[in-house]
Amino acid sequence: MPVDTPPAALRRLSDPVRRALLPLADGLGGVTSAVRALPDVLICGAQRSGTTSLFKALARHPAVTGPTLRKGVHYFDVGYARGVDWYRGCFPLRASLRARNGRPRVLAMESSPYYLFHPLSAERIARTLPDVLVVVVLRDPVERAYSAHAHESARGFETEPFERAIGLEEKRLSGEEERLLADPGYYSFAHQHHAYLARGRYADQLARFERHLGRERMHVVDYADLFDGTARALTGIERFLGLPPGPGAPPGHHNARRRSSMPEPLRAELTAQFIESDTRLAAWWGRTPSWRA
């Protein structure tokens, strides 16, 4: 199958077929990287906040496309050593994105939810993509943590039950951000897969992105607004990206996992832990997040 098969056809492929074709696509993309696009749009997180659903919803727009055979490339977090030519090779040919026959220029996007949390991603993004637009979706940090634990457990990256995992989090993450900052080649499994509560302290992560990219290049969406059954939040994102109106369908729920309910005493305890962080988030955002309303 040619690397530049139309995106709609690629989206119909099953996941096993996509995975099987990915090495071929990466190889051919690398050979032709000089004539390929870099992304115009990054969905940077937060993890387990509907980024897959948003990616799929935006990909339905005729003027938006994603990387070849994947949603996220993870270049600016764990793949940076592979170099920008490899990254460029993951995207469509520039010629295929040009405006033509009344169709506007097509925007290339990717979605890697670890970008928001990785301490070096914002600086790397700003250096490599000086005009990129960034979209972030924020979810109740307690629900986000619980969902992330179910996700990591299902993938085999977590073996402890939720309450034990959050009890271990401080020890697991101790010194890891400092090591990532000190050594750009360092990889931290715990930082990527076991930061259940830390990933929900959004204010610091957003401030870091603002420092490197500027507030005008960031669009932050509340999870509750994105999944309120309407397309209002999606329409707002389209406007931010300078797109004409899209299909107008609300985002569906994708990549969700079934899990038991969190015990209410634990939920109340964790909600209280986020009061200070959520207060700072509200000040930065200029609105009260839905989970505090």
PDB file of C-alpha atoms in Angstrom:
ATOM      1  CA  MET A   1       0.000   0.000   0.000  1.00  0.00           C
ATOM      2  CA  PRO A   2       1.465   3.401  -0.906  1.00  0.00           C
ATOM      3  CA  VAL A   3       2.471   5.578   2.028  1.00  0.00           C
ATOM      4  CA  ASP A   4       0.230   8.402   0.852  1.00  0.00           C
ATOM      5  CA  THR A   5      -2.965   6.443   0.522  1.00  0.00           C
ATOM      6  CA  PRO A   6      -5.767   8.926   1.362  1.00  0.00           C
ATOM      7  CA  PRO A   7      -6.218   9.343   5.154  1.00  0.00           C
ATOM      8  CA  ALA A   8      -9.843   8.177   5.035  1.00  0.00           C
ATOM      9  CA  ALA A   9      -8.704   4.836   3.635  1.00  0.00           C
ATOM     10  CA  LEU A  10      -5.980   4.531   6.266  1.00  0.00           C
ATOM     11  CA  ARG A  11      -8.486   5.155   9.064  1.00  0.00           C
ATOM     12  CA  ARG A  12     -10.482   2.138   7.898  1.00  0.00           C
ATOM     13  CA  LEU A  13      -7.552  -0.201   8.425  1.00  0.00           C
ATOM     14  CA  SER A  14      -7.614  -2.399  11.518  1.00  0.00           C
ATOM     15  CA  ASP A  15      -5.080  -1.717  14.258  1.00  0.00           C
ATOM     16  CA  PRO A  16      -3.066  -4.911  13.555  1.00  0.00           C
ATOM     17  CA  VAL A  17      -2.795  -3.957   9.882  1.00  0.00           C
ATOM     18  CA  ARG A  18      -1.688  -0.437  10.792  1.00  0.00           C
ATOM     19  CA  ARG A  19       0.993  -1.793  13.135  1.00  0.00           C
ATOM     20  CA  ALA A  20       2.226  -4.194  10.455  1.00  0.00           C
ATOM     21  CA  LEU A  21       2.495  -1.395   7.883  1.00  0.00           C
ATOM     22  CA  LEU A  22       4.108   1.149  10.200  1.00  0.00           C
ATOM     23  CA  PRO A  23       7.762   0.101   9.656  1.00  0.00           C
ATOM     24  CA  LEU A  24       7.250   0.292   5.887  1.00  0.00           C
ATOM     25  CA  ALA A  25       5.594   3.699   6.185  1.00  0.00           C
ATOM     26  CA  ASP A  26       8.369   5.008   8.440  1.00  0.00           C
ATOM     27  CA  GLY A  27      11.044   3.725   6.091  1.00  0.00           C
ATOM     28  CA  LEU A  28       9.525   5.296   3.009  1.00  0.00           C
ATOM     29  CA  GLY A  29       8.686   8.452   4.933  1.00  0.00           C
ATOM     30  CA  GLY A  30      12.305   8.816   5.966  1.00  0.00           C
ATOM     31  CA  VAL A  31      13.503   8.545   2.363  1.00  0.00           C
ATOM     32  CA  THR A  32      11.100  11.313   1.294  1.00  0.00           C
ATOM     33  CA  SER A  33      11.240  13.461   4.452  1.00  0.00           C
ATOM     34  CA  ALA A  34      12.569  16.511   2.579  1.00  0.00           C
ATOM     35  CA  VAL A  35       9.249  16.904   0.741  1.00  0.00           C
ATOM     36  CA  ARG A  36       7.002  16.120   3.694  1.00  0.00           C
ATOM     37  CA  ALA A  37       5.168  18.498   6.011  1.00  0.00           C
ATOM     38  CA  LEU A  38       5.693  19.245   9.665  1.00  0.00           C
ATOM     39  CA  PRO A  39       2.515  19.532  11.750  1.00  0.00           C
ATOM     40  CA  ASP A  40       0.521  22.727  12.052  1.00  0.00           C
ATOM     41  CA  VAL A  41      -1.443  21.480  15.084  1.00  0.00           C
ATOM     42  CA  LEU A  42      -0.524  19.458  18.170  1.00  0.00           C
ATOM     43  CA  ILE A  43      -3.030  17.960  20.597  1.00  0.00           C
ATOM     44  CA  CYS A  44      -0.743  17.872  23.640  1.00  0.00           C
ATOM     45  CA  GLY A  45      -2.909  16.285  26.323  1.00  0.00           C
ATOM     46  CA  ALA A  46      -3.929  15.807  28.989  1.00  0.00           C
ATOM     47  CA  GLN A  47      -3.689  12.023  28.974  1.00  0.00           C
ATOM     48  CA  ARG A  48      -7.067  10.252  29.355  1.00  0.00           C
ATOM     49  CA  SER A  49      -8.924  13.494  28.637  1.00  0.00           C
ATOM     50  CA  GLY A  50     -10.465  12.655  25.287  1.00  0.00           C
ATOM     51  CA  THR A  51      -7.475  13.350  23.050  1.00  0.00           C
ATOM     52  CA  THR A  52      -8.156  10.299  20.885  1.00  0.00           C
ATOM     53  CA  SER A  53     -11.775  11.351  20.450  1.00  0.00           C
ATOM     54  CA  LEU A  54     -10.735  14.887  19.570  1.00  0.00           C
ATOM     55  CA  PHE A  55      -8.159  13.632  17.079  1.00  0.00           C
ATOM     56  CA  LYS A  56     -10.755  11.473  15.357  1.00  0.00           C
ATOM     57  CA  ALA A  57     -13.291  14.307  15.324  1.00  0.00           C
ATOM     58  CA  LEU A  58     -10.821  16.753  13.766  1.00  0.00           C
ATOM     59  CA  ALA A  59      -9.667  14.122  11.284  1.00  0.00           C
ATOM     60  CA  ARG A  60     -13.218  14.071   9.867  1.00  0.00           C
ATOM     61  CA  HIS A  61     -12.706  17.660   8.720  1.00  0.00           C
ATOM     62  CA  PRO A  62     -11.754  17.767   5.011  1.00  0.00           C
ATOM     63  CA  ALA A  63      -8.993  20.296   5.730  1.00  0.00           C
ATOM     64  CA  VAL A  64      -7.247  18.298   8.491  1.00  0.00           C
ATOM     65  CA  THR A  65      -5.098  15.181   8.327  1.00  0.00           C
ATOM     66  CA  GLY A  66      -2.852  13.277  10.697  1.00  0.00           C
ATOM     67  CA  PRO A  67       0.422  11.363  10.587  1.00  0.00           C
ATOM     68  CA  THR A  68       0.686   8.276   8.423  1.00  0.00           C
ATOM     69  CA  LEU A  69      -0.935   5.257  10.123  1.00  0.00           C
ATOM     70  CA  ARG A  70      -0.852   6.679  13.656  1.00  0.00           C
ATOM     71  CA  LYS A  71      -2.421   9.243  15.963  1.00  0.00           C
ATOM     72  CA  GLY A  72       0.635  10.291  17.925  1.00  0.00           C
ATOM     73  CA  VAL A  73       4.309  10.269  17.036  1.00  0.00           C
ATOM     74  CA  HIS A  74       5.726  11.048  20.511  1.00  0.00           C
ATOM     75  CA  TYR A  75       8.654  12.907  18.986  1.00  0.00           C
ATOM     76  CA  PHE A  76       8.923  15.772  21.461  1.00  0.00           C
ATOM     77  CA  ASP A  77       8.829  13.518  24.532  1.00  0.00           C
ATOM     78  CA  VAL A  78      10.400  10.067  24.058  1.00  0.00           C
ATOM     79  CA  GLY A  79      11.475  10.150  20.400  1.00  0.00           C
ATOM     80  CA  TYR A  80      13.435  13.378  20.165  1.00  0.00           C
ATOM     81  CA  ALA A  81      16.790  11.657  19.617  1.00  0.00           C
ATOM     82  CA  ARG A  82      15.491  10.278  16.306  1.00  0.00           C
ATOM     83  CA  GLY A  83      15.797  13.731  14.747  1.00  0.00           C
ATOM     84  CA  VAL A  84      13.517  16.083  12.889  1.00  0.00           C
ATOM     85  CA  ASP A  85      13.965  14.319   9.532  1.00  0.00           C
ATOM     86  CA  TRP A  86      12.476  11.158  11.051  1.00  0.00           C
ATOM     87  CA  TYR A  87       9.638  13.222  12.507  1.00  0.00           C
ATOM     88  CA  ARG A  88       8.912  14.934   9.205  1.00  0.00           C
ATOM     89  CA  GLY A  89       8.850  11.549   7.517  1.00  0.00           C
ATOM     90  CA  CYS A  90       5.818  10.586   9.619  1.00  0.00           C
ATOM     91  CA  PHE A  91       3.595  13.183   7.897  1.00  0.00           C
ATOM     92  CA  PRO A  92       2.044  13.543   4.439  1.00  0.00           C
ATOM     93  CA  LEU A  93       3.741  15.075   1.423  1.00  0.00           C
ATOM     94  CA  ARG A  94       3.573  18.871   1.416  1.00  0.00           C
ATOM     95  CA  ALA A  95       2.162  18.841  -2.114  1.00  0.00           C
ATOM     96  CA  SER A  96      -0.844  16.807  -0.945  1.00  0.00           C
ATOM     97  CA  LEU A  97      -1.797  19.515   1.564  1.00  0.00           C
ATOM     98  CA  ARG A  98      -1.890  22.486  -0.808  1.00  0.00           C
ATOM     99  CA  ALA A  99      -5.124  24.352  -1.424  1.00  0.00           C
ATOM    100  CA  ARG A 100      -6.806  23.155  -4.606  1.00  0.00           C
ATOM    101  CA  ASN A 101     -10.173  23.119  -6.368  1.00  0.00           C
ATOM    102  CA  GLY A 102     -11.832  25.303  -3.741  1.00  0.00           C
ATOM    103  CA  ARG A 103     -10.460  23.229  -0.832  1.00  0.00           C
ATOM    104  CA  PRO A 104      -8.356  25.230   1.658  1.00  0.00           C
ATOM    105  CA  ARG A 105      -4.870  24.175   2.588  1.00  0.00           C
ATOM    106  CA  VAL A 106      -4.980  21.016   4.707  1.00  0.00           C
ATOM    107  CA  LEU A 107      -3.563  21.213   8.236  1.00  0.00           C
ATOM    108  CA  ALA A 108      -1.371  18.380   9.490  1.00  0.00           C
ATOM    109  CA  MET A 109      -1.822  17.409  13.138  1.00  0.00           C
ATOM    110  CA  GLU A 110      -0.751  14.844  15.672  1.00  0.00           C
ATOM    111  CA  SER A 111      -1.833  13.957  19.194  1.00  0.00           C
ATOM    112  CA  SER A 112       0.660  12.844  21.854  1.00  0.00           C
ATOM    113  CA  PRO A 113      -0.749  13.366  25.372  1.00  0.00           C
ATOM    114  CA  TYR A 114       2.618  13.013  27.125  1.00  0.00           C
ATOM    115  CA  TYR A 115       3.732  16.315  25.550  1.00  0.00           C
ATOM    116  CA  LEU A 116       1.878  18.370  28.154  1.00  0.00           C
ATOM    117  CA  PHE A 117       3.586  16.667  31.090  1.00  0.00           C
ATOM    118  CA  HIS A 118       7.113  16.057  29.779  1.00  0.00           C
ATOM    119  CA  PRO A 119       9.327  18.878  31.114  1.00  0.00           C
ATOM    120  CA  LEU A 120      11.245  19.361  27.840  1.00  0.00           C
ATOM    121  CA  SER A 121       8.439  19.080  25.290  1.00  0.00           C
ATOM    122  CA  ALA A 122       7.305  22.708  25.266  1.00  0.00           C
ATOM    123  CA  GLU A 123      10.809  24.038  24.635  1.00  0.00           C
ATOM    124  CA  ARG A 124      11.418  21.447  21.915  1.00  0.00           C
ATOM    125  CA  ILE A 125       8.093  22.221  20.240  1.00  0.00           C
ATOM    126  CA  ALA A 126       8.790  25.954  20.237  1.00  0.00           C
ATOM    127  CA  ARG A 127      12.230  25.411  18.706  1.00  0.00           C
ATOM    128  CA  THR A 128      11.078  23.013  15.980  1.00  0.00           C
ATOM    129  CA  LEU A 129       7.596  24.340  15.170  1.00  0.00           C
ATOM    130  CA  PRO A 130       7.669  28.130  15.697  1.00  0.00           C
ATOM    131  CA  ASP A 131       4.148  28.614  14.308  1.00  0.00           C
ATOM    132  CA  VAL A 132       2.402  25.498  15.631  1.00  0.00           C
ATOM    133  CA  LEU A 133      -0.978  25.740  17.354  1.00  0.00           C
ATOM    134  CA  VAL A 134      -1.533  23.674  20.493  1.00  0.00           C
ATOM    135  CA  VAL A 135      -4.813  22.240  21.781  1.00  0.00           C
ATOM    136  CA  VAL A 136      -5.145  20.899  25.334  1.00  0.00           C
ATOM    137  CA  VAL A 137      -8.135  19.122  26.898  1.00  0.00           C
ATOM    138  CA  LEU A 138      -8.419  19.154  30.704  1.00  0.00           C
ATOM    139  CA  ARG A 139     -10.428  16.677  32.756  1.00  0.00           C
ATOM    140  CA  ASP A 140     -11.291  16.434  36.438  1.00  0.00           C
ATOM    141  CA  PRO A 141      -7.831  15.414  37.735  1.00  0.00           C
ATOM    142  CA  VAL A 142      -9.264  12.790  40.077  1.00  0.00           C
ATOM    143  CA  GLU A 143     -11.215  11.095  37.301  1.00  0.00           C
ATOM    144  CA  ARG A 144      -8.214  11.503  35.015  1.00  0.00           C
ATOM    145  CA  ALA A 145      -5.954   9.742  37.522  1.00  0.00           C
ATOM    146  CA  TYR A 146      -8.399   6.868  37.990  1.00  0.00           C
ATOM    147  CA  SER A 147      -8.814   6.465  34.238  1.00  0.00           C
ATOM    148  CA  ALA A 148      -5.053   6.590  33.700  1.00  0.00           C
ATOM    149  CA  HIS A 149      -4.530   3.848  36.266  1.00  0.00           C
ATOM    150  CA  ALA A 150      -7.051   1.604  34.490  1.00  0.00           C
ATOM    151  CA  HIS A 151      -5.351   2.375  31.173  1.00  0.00           C
ATOM    152  CA  GLU A 152      -1.826   1.647  32.402  1.00  0.00           C
ATOM    153  CA  SER A 153      -2.989  -1.517  34.155  1.00  0.00           C
ATOM    154  CA  ALA A 154      -4.693  -2.804  31.002  1.00  0.00           C
ATOM    155  CA  ARG A 155      -1.518  -2.187  29.028  1.00  0.00           C
ATOM    156  CA  GLY A 156       0.593  -4.105  31.566  1.00  0.00           C
ATOM    157  CA  PHE A 157       2.457  -1.006  32.748  1.00  0.00           C
ATOM    158  CA  GLU A 158       0.939  -1.035  36.252  1.00  0.00           C
ATOM    159  CA  THR A 159       0.548  -3.973  38.640  1.00  0.00           C
ATOM    160  CA  GLU A 160      -0.559  -2.189  41.812  1.00  0.00           C
ATOM    161  CA  PRO A 161      -4.194  -1.339  42.676  1.00  0.00           C
ATOM    162  CA  PHE A 162      -5.113   2.336  42.388  1.00  0.00           C
ATOM    163  CA  GLU A 163      -4.848   3.382  46.024  1.00  0.00           C
ATOM    164  CA  ARG A 164      -1.499   1.627  46.403  1.00  0.00           C
ATOM    165  CA  ALA A 165      -0.235   3.151  43.129  1.00  0.00           C
ATOM    166  CA  ILE A 166      -1.008   6.707  44.200  1.00  0.00           C
ATOM    167  CA  GLY A 167       0.606   5.969  47.549  1.00  0.00           C
ATOM    168  CA  LEU A 168       3.775   4.942  45.696  1.00  0.00           C
ATOM    169  CA  GLU A 169       3.698   7.843  43.259  1.00  0.00           C
ATOM    170  CA  GLU A 170       5.880  10.277  45.180  1.00  0.00           C
ATOM    171  CA  LYS A 171       8.613   7.647  45.632  1.00  0.00           C
ATOM    172  CA  ARG A 172       8.361   6.462  42.039  1.00  0.00           C
ATOM    173  CA  LEU A 173       8.675   9.998  40.643  1.00  0.00           C
ATOM    174  CA  SER A 174      11.285  11.268  43.086  1.00  0.00           C
ATOM    175  CA  GLY A 175      14.056  12.972  41.108  1.00  0.00           C
ATOM    176  CA  GLU A 176      12.716  11.859  37.736  1.00  0.00           C
ATOM    177  CA  GLU A 177      11.826  15.303  36.384  1.00  0.00           C
ATOM    178  CA  GLU A 178      15.224  16.594  37.451  1.00  0.00           C
ATOM    179  CA  ARG A 179      16.917  13.715  35.607  1.00  0.00           C
ATOM    180  CA  LEU A 180      14.888  14.407  32.469  1.00  0.00           C
ATOM    181  CA  LEU A 181      15.899  18.069  32.575  1.00  0.00           C
ATOM    182  CA  ALA A 182      19.556  17.289  33.240  1.00  0.00           C
ATOM    183  CA  ASP A 183      19.916  14.624  30.552  1.00  0.00           C
ATOM    184  CA  PRO A 184      17.854  15.107  27.368  1.00  0.00           C
ATOM    185  CA  GLY A 185      18.528  11.482  26.444  1.00  0.00           C
ATOM    186  CA  TYR A 186      17.149  10.106  29.699  1.00  0.00           C
ATOM    187  CA  TYR A 187      13.883   8.145  29.661  1.00  0.00           C
ATOM    188  CA  SER A 188      11.723   7.657  32.747  1.00  0.00           C
ATOM    189  CA  PHE A 189       9.176   4.843  32.659  1.00  0.00           C
ATOM    190  CA  ALA A 190       7.677   6.000  35.950  1.00  0.00           C
ATOM    191  CA  HIS A 191       7.333   9.606  34.778  1.00  0.00           C
ATOM    192  CA  GLN A 192       5.440   8.525  31.665  1.00  0.00           C
ATOM    193  CA  HIS A 193       3.299   5.753  33.134  1.00  0.00           C
ATOM    194  CA  HIS A 194       2.912   6.272  36.903  1.00  0.00           C
ATOM    195  CA  ALA A 195       2.254  10.016  37.305  1.00  0.00           C
ATOM    196  CA  TYR A 196      -1.407   9.681  38.207  1.00  0.00           C
ATOM    197  CA  LEU A 197      -1.772  12.735  40.447  1.00  0.00           C
ATOM    198  CA  ALA A 198       1.146  14.782  39.117  1.00  0.00           C
ATOM    199  CA  ARG A 199      -0.303  14.887  35.600  1.00  0.00           C
ATOM    200  CA  GLY A 200      -3.454  16.474  37.013  1.00  0.00           C
ATOM    201  CA  ARG A 201      -1.656  19.544  38.378  1.00  0.00           C
ATOM    202  CA  TYR A 202      -2.353  21.404  35.193  1.00  0.00           C
ATOM    203  CA  ALA A 203      -1.454  25.000  36.082  1.00  0.00           C
ATOM    204  CA  ASP A 204       2.308  24.434  36.087  1.00  0.00           C
ATOM    205  CA  GLN A 205       2.200  22.503  32.814  1.00  0.00           C
ATOM    206  CA  LEU A 206       0.152  25.191  31.059  1.00  0.00           C
ATOM    207  CA  ALA A 207       2.407  27.944  32.389  1.00  0.00           C
ATOM    208  CA  ARG A 208       5.420  26.124  30.954  1.00  0.00           C
ATOM    209  CA  PHE A 209       3.773  25.923  27.528  1.00  0.00           C
ATOM    210  CA  GLU A 210       2.814  29.588  27.708  1.00  0.00           C
ATOM    211  CA  ARG A 211       6.387  30.537  28.580  1.00  0.00           C
ATOM    212  CA  HIS A 212       7.767  28.813  25.497  1.00  0.00           C
ATOM    213  CA  LEU A 213       4.973  29.172  22.939  1.00  0.00           C
ATOM    214  CA  GLY A 214       2.879  32.141  24.054  1.00  0.00           C
ATOM    215  CA  ARG A 215      -0.715  32.125  25.221  1.00  0.00           C
ATOM    216  CA  GLU A 216      -2.097  33.066  21.790  1.00  0.00           C
ATOM    217  CA  ARG A 217      -0.967  29.736  20.334  1.00  0.00           C
ATOM    218  CA  MET A 218      -2.763  27.672  22.999  1.00  0.00           C
ATOM    219  CA  HIS A 219      -6.415  26.638  23.130  1.00  0.00           C
ATOM    220  CA  VAL A 220      -7.586  24.904  26.308  1.00  0.00           C
ATOM    221  CA  VAL A 221     -10.847  22.949  26.374  1.00  0.00           C
ATOM    222  CA  ASP A 222     -12.782  21.518  29.306  1.00  0.00           C
ATOM    223  CA  TYR A 223     -13.519  17.798  28.944  1.00  0.00           C
ATOM    224  CA  ALA A 224     -17.100  18.380  30.086  1.00  0.00           C
ATOM    225  CA  ASP A 225     -17.629  20.904  27.287  1.00  0.00           C
ATOM    226  CA  LEU A 226     -16.066  18.655  24.656  1.00  0.00           C
ATOM    227  CA  PHE A 227     -18.417  15.804  25.574  1.00  0.00           C
ATOM    228  CA  ASP A 228     -21.622  17.699  26.316  1.00  0.00           C
ATOM    229  CA  GLY A 229     -23.355  16.062  23.346  1.00  0.00           C
ATOM    230  CA  THR A 230     -22.938  19.079  21.081  1.00  0.00           C
ATOM    231  CA  ALA A 231     -20.282  20.251  18.642  1.00  0.00           C
ATOM    232  CA  ARG A 232     -19.841  23.649  20.343  1.00  0.00           C
ATOM    233  CA  ALA A 233     -16.385  22.967  21.789  1.00  0.00           C
ATOM    234  CA  LEU A 234     -15.249  21.353  18.559  1.00  0.00           C
ATOM    235  CA  THR A 235     -16.467  24.380  16.598  1.00  0.00           C
ATOM    236  CA  GLY A 236     -14.435  26.603  18.920  1.00  0.00           C
ATOM    237  CA  ILE A 237     -11.340  24.536  18.199  1.00  0.00           C
ATOM    238  CA  GLU A 238     -11.975  24.790  14.450  1.00  0.00           C
ATOM    239  CA  ARG A 239     -12.192  28.583  14.763  1.00  0.00           C
ATOM    240  CA  PHE A 240      -8.935  28.673  16.737  1.00  0.00           C
ATOM    241  CA  LEU A 241      -7.256  26.671  13.960  1.00  0.00           C
ATOM    242  CA  GLY A 242      -8.640  28.958  11.269  1.00  0.00           C
ATOM    243  CA  LEU A 243     -10.699  26.189   9.681  1.00  0.00           C
ATOM    244  CA  PRO A 244     -13.990  26.564   7.869  1.00  0.00           C
ATOM    245  CA  PRO A 245     -16.919  24.840   9.605  1.00  0.00           C
ATOM    246  CA  GLY A 246     -16.560  21.068   9.666  1.00  0.00           C
ATOM    247  CA  PRO A 247     -19.149  18.284   9.596  1.00  0.00           C
ATOM    248  CA  GLY A 248     -20.771  19.586  12.786  1.00  0.00           C
ATOM    249  CA  ALA A 249     -20.977  16.211  14.549  1.00  0.00           C
ATOM    250  CA  PRO A 250     -20.084  16.058  18.261  1.00  0.00           C
ATOM    251  CA  PRO A 251     -17.001  13.999  19.176  1.00  0.00           C
ATOM    252  CA  GLY A 252     -17.660  10.366  19.985  1.00  0.00           C
ATOM    253  CA  HIS A 253     -16.119   8.542  22.919  1.00  0.00           C
ATOM    254  CA  HIS A 254     -13.104   6.500  21.837  1.00  0.00           C
ATOM    255  CA  ASN A 255     -10.494   4.532  23.769  1.00  0.00           C
ATOM    256  CA  ALA A 256     -12.662   4.411  26.916  1.00  0.00           C
ATOM    257  CA  ARG A 257     -12.157   1.592  29.429  1.00  0.00           C
ATOM    258  CA  ARG A 258     -14.705   0.062  31.770  1.00  0.00           C
ATOM    259  CA  ARG A 259     -13.764   0.213  35.430  1.00  0.00           C
ATOM    260  CA  SER A 260     -15.355   0.024  38.847  1.00  0.00           C
ATOM    261  CA  SER A 261     -16.450   3.171  40.669  1.00  0.00           C
ATOM    262  CA  MET A 262     -13.951   4.924  42.903  1.00  0.00           C
ATOM    263  CA  PRO A 263     -14.812   4.727  46.618  1.00  0.00           C
ATOM    264  CA  GLU A 264     -16.343   8.046  47.657  1.00  0.00           C
ATOM    265  CA  PRO A 265     -14.051   8.625  50.684  1.00  0.00           C
ATOM    266  CA  LEU A 266     -11.009   8.248  48.427  1.00  0.00           C
ATOM    267  CA  ARG A 267     -12.540  10.540  45.815  1.00  0.00           C
ATOM    268  CA  ALA A 268     -13.187  13.209  48.455  1.00  0.00           C
ATOM    269  CA  GLU A 269      -9.630  12.911  49.778  1.00  0.00           C
ATOM    270  CA  LEU A 270      -8.089  13.278  46.324  1.00  0.00           C
ATOM    271  CA  THR A 271     -10.401  16.118  45.336  1.00  0.00           C
ATOM    272  CA  ALA A 272      -9.212  18.025  48.384  1.00  0.00           C
ATOM    273  CA  GLN A 273      -5.591  17.475  47.352  1.00  0.00           C
ATOM    274  CA  PHE A 274      -6.203  19.352  44.094  1.00  0.00           C
ATOM    275  CA  ILE A 275      -7.780  22.484  45.644  1.00  0.00           C
ATOM    276  CA  GLU A 276      -4.611  24.586  45.451  1.00  0.00           C
ATOM    277  CA  SER A 277      -3.708  23.400  41.949  1.00  0.00           C
ATOM    278  CA  ASP A 278      -7.236  23.935  40.645  1.00  0.00           C
ATOM    279  CA  THR A 279      -7.341  27.418  42.158  1.00  0.00           C
ATOM    280  CA  ARG A 280      -4.191  28.344  40.256  1.00  0.00           C
ATOM    281  CA  LEU A 281      -5.599  26.738  37.120  1.00  0.00           C
ATOM    282  CA  ALA A 282      -8.767  28.841  37.357  1.00  0.00           C
ATOM    283  CA  ALA A 283      -6.678  31.998  37.711  1.00  0.00           C
ATOM    284  CA  TRP A 284      -4.566  31.092  34.675  1.00  0.00           C
ATOM    285  CA  TRP A 285      -7.552  29.978  32.594  1.00  0.00           C
ATOM    286  CA  GLY A 286      -9.872  32.813  33.539  1.00  0.00           C
ATOM    287  CA  ARG A 287     -12.715  30.410  34.283  1.00  0.00           C
ATOM    288  CA  THR A 288     -13.700  27.832  36.861  1.00  0.00           C
ATOM    289  CA  PRO A 289     -13.107  24.294  35.602  1.00  0.00           C
ATOM    290  CA  SER A 290     -16.256  22.203  35.371  1.00  0.00           C
ATOM    291  CA  TRP A 291     -15.212  19.867  38.177  1.00  0.00           C
ATOM    292  CA  ARG A 292     -15.038  22.828  40.606  1.00  0.00           C
ATOM    293  CA  ALA A 293     -18.196  24.603  39.418  1.00  0.00           C
TER     294      ALA A 293
END
